[in-house]
XYZ file of C-alpha atoms in Angstrom:
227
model
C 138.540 203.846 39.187
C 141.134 204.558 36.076
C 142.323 201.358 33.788
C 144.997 200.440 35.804
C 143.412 200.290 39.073
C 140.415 197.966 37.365
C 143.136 195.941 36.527
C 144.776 195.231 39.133
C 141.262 194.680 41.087
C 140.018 192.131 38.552
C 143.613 190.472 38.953
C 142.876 190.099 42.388
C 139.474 188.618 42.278
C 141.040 186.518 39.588
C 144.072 184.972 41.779
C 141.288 184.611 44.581
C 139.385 182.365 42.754
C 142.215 180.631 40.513
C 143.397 178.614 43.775
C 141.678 175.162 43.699
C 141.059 174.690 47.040
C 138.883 178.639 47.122
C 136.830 177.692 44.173
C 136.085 174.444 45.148
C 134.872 176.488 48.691
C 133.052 179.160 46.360
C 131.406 176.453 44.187
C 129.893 174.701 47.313
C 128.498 177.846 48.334
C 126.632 178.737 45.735
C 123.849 176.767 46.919
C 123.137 179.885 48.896
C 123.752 177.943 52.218
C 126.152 178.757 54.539
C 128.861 176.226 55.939
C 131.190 176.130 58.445
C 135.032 176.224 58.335
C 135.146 172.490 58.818
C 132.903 171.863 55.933
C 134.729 173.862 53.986
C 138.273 172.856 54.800
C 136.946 169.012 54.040
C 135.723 170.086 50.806
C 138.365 171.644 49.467
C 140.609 168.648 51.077
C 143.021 171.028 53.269
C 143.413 170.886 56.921
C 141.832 173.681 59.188
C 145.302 175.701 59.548
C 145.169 176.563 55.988
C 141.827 176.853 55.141
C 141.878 179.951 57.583
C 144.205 182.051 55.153
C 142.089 180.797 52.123
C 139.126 182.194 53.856
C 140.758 186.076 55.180
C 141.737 186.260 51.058
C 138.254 185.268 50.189
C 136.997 187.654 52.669
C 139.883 190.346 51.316
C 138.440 190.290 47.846
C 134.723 190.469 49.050
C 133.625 186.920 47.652
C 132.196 185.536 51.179
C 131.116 187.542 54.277
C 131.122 185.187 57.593
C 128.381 184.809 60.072
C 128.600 184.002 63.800
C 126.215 182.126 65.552
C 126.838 181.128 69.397
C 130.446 179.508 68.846
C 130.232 178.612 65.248
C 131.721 180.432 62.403
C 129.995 180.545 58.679
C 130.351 181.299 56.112
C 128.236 182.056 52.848
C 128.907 184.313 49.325
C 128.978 187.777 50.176
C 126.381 188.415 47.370
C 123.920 186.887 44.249
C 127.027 188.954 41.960
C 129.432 186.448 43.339
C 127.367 183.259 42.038
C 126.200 184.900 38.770
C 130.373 184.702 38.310
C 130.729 182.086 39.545
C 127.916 180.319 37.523
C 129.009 182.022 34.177
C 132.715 180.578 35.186
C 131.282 177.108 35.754
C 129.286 177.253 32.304
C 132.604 177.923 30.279
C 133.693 174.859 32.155
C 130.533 173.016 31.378
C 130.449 171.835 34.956
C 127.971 172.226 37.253
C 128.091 172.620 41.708
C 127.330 169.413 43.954
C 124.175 170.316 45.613
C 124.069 170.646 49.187
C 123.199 167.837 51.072
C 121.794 168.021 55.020
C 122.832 164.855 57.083
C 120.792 166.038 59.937
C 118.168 163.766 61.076
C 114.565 164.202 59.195
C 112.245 164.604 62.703
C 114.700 167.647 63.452
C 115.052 168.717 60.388
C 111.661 169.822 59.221
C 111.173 171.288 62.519
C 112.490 172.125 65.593
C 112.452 174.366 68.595
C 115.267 176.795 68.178
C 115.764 178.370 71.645
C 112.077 179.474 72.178
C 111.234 179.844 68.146
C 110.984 177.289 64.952
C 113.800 176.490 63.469
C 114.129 173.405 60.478
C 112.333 173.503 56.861
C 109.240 174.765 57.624
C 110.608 177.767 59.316
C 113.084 178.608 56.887
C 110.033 178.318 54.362
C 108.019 180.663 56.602
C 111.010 183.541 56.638
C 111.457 183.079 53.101
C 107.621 183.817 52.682
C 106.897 186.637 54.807
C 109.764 188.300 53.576
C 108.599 187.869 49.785
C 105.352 188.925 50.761
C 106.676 192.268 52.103
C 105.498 191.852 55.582
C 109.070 191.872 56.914
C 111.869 193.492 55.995
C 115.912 193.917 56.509
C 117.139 196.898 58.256
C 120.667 196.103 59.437
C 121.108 193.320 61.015
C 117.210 193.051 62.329
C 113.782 193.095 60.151
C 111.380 195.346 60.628
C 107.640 194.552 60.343
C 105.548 196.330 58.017
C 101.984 197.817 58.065
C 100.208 194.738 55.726
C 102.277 192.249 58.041
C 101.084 193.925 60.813
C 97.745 193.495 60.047
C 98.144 189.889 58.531
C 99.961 188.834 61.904
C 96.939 190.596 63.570
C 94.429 188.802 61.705
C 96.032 185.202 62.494
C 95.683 186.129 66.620
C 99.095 187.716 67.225
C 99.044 190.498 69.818
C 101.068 192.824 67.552
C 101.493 195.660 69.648
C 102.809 192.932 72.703
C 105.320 191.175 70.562
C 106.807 194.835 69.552
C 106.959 195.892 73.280
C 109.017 193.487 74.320
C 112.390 194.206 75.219
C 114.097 192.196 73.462
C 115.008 192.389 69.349
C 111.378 192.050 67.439
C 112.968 189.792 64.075
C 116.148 188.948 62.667
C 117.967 186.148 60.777
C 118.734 183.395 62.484
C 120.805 180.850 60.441
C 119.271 177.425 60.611
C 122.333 174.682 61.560
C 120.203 172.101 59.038
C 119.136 174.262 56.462
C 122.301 176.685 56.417
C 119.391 179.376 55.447
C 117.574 181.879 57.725
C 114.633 181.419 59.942
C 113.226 184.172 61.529
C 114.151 184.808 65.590
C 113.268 186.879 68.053
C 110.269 188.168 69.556
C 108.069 187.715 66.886
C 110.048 183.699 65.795
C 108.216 183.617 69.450
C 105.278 184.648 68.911
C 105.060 182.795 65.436
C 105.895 179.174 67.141
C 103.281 179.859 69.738
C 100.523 180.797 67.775
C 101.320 177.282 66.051
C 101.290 175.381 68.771
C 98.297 176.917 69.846
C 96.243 176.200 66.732
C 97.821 172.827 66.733
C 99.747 173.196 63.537
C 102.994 171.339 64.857
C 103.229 170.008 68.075
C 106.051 169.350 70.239
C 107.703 165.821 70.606
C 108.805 164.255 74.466
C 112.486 164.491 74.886
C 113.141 166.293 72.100
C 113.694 169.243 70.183
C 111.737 167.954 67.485
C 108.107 169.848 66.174
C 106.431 167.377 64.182
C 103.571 169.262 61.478
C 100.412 168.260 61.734
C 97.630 167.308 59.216
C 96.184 170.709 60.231
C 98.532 172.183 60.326
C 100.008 171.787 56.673
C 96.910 173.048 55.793
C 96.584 175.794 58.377
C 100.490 177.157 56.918
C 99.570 177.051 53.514
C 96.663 179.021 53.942
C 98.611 181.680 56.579
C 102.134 181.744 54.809
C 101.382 180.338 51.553
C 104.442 177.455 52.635
């Protein structure tokens, strides 16, 4: 890329960002959660008609990616480059982001059934944790499990070679609605929620989604996942 052509790009990025209404979007992003349109538009105080063009020029410049899930649209920071800008930006303001805040009820939101996995704190604590621990990992849009999580999910009582038989995808991301971060789904989010229902770690609440984590079983997913 000559001088000229870095210039104009950086202008670009620049003019993205200048607008209000996208960096008050950006800055509530960099949380690292995703939020809808809606949530957006309301937080940058525009209506939904024009937050749409605000997000296809964030999108044009690269500073959020969107994620669909079922009917809903998200949207999150297309990488950690875009918040390390975005944070050395807000220092030379000397302001800082509003944290995100969850309104979704507290039973639900530390766990839930999500389809026929976990979804809510704990599981987005559990993703977080296998994945640091190298016993998943992204390919694409799916994870792929390793040899040492292999053996680890082997050692808790998961039929391994079962789980990857299946035909259906093994892992992936699937964003949690509370959390607006990733919990694992598929076959193995499956497999996962039944092995702790089996060992009695969270069990399952009448007429609800709702998982509530037992005395045993904060112990038994510390030990497990280290969460």
């Amino acid at each position: 890329m000559d001088v000229e052509a870095a210039d104009l790009s950086l202008a670009a990025v620049a003019g993205a960002i200048a607008d209000p209404a996208r960096s008050r979007m950006l800055c509530a992003l960099l949380d690292g959660h995703a939020r809808t349109a809606t949530e957006l538009a309301a937080l940058a105080d525009i209506g939904a008609s024009t937050a749409s063009g605000h997000f296809a020029r964030l999108r044009e410049q690269g500073l959020v990616e969107m994620l669909v899930q079922g009917r809903h649209r998200y949207y999150r920071l297309a990488n950690a480059q875009v918040a390390q800008a975005m944070e050395a930006l807000l220092a030379l303001t000397q302001h800082s982001a509003v944290p995100f805040k969850p309104n979704t009820p507290s039973a639900l939101r530390q766990a839930r059934t999500c389809y026929d996995h976990c979804a809510g704190e704990i599981a987005v604590r559990l993703h977080d944790a296998v994945l640091k621990a190298g016993w998943l990992s992204e390919q694409g849009k799916d994870y792929v499990l390793s040899e040492q999580g292999a053996e680890a999910l082997a050692a808790l009582g998961i039929d391994v070679d079962a789980v990857q038989q299946q035909r259906r995808r093994l892992a992936y991301a699937c964003l949690d609605w509370s959390e607006r971060s990733p919990h694992i789904g598929g076959a193995l989010g499956a497999a996962l929620l039944e092995l702790m229902l089996k060992r009695g770690w969270v069990s399952r609440h009448l007429d609800s989604r709702a998982l509530h984590l037992t005395p045993k079983g904060a112990g038994g997913m510390a030990k497990a996942f280290g969460v």
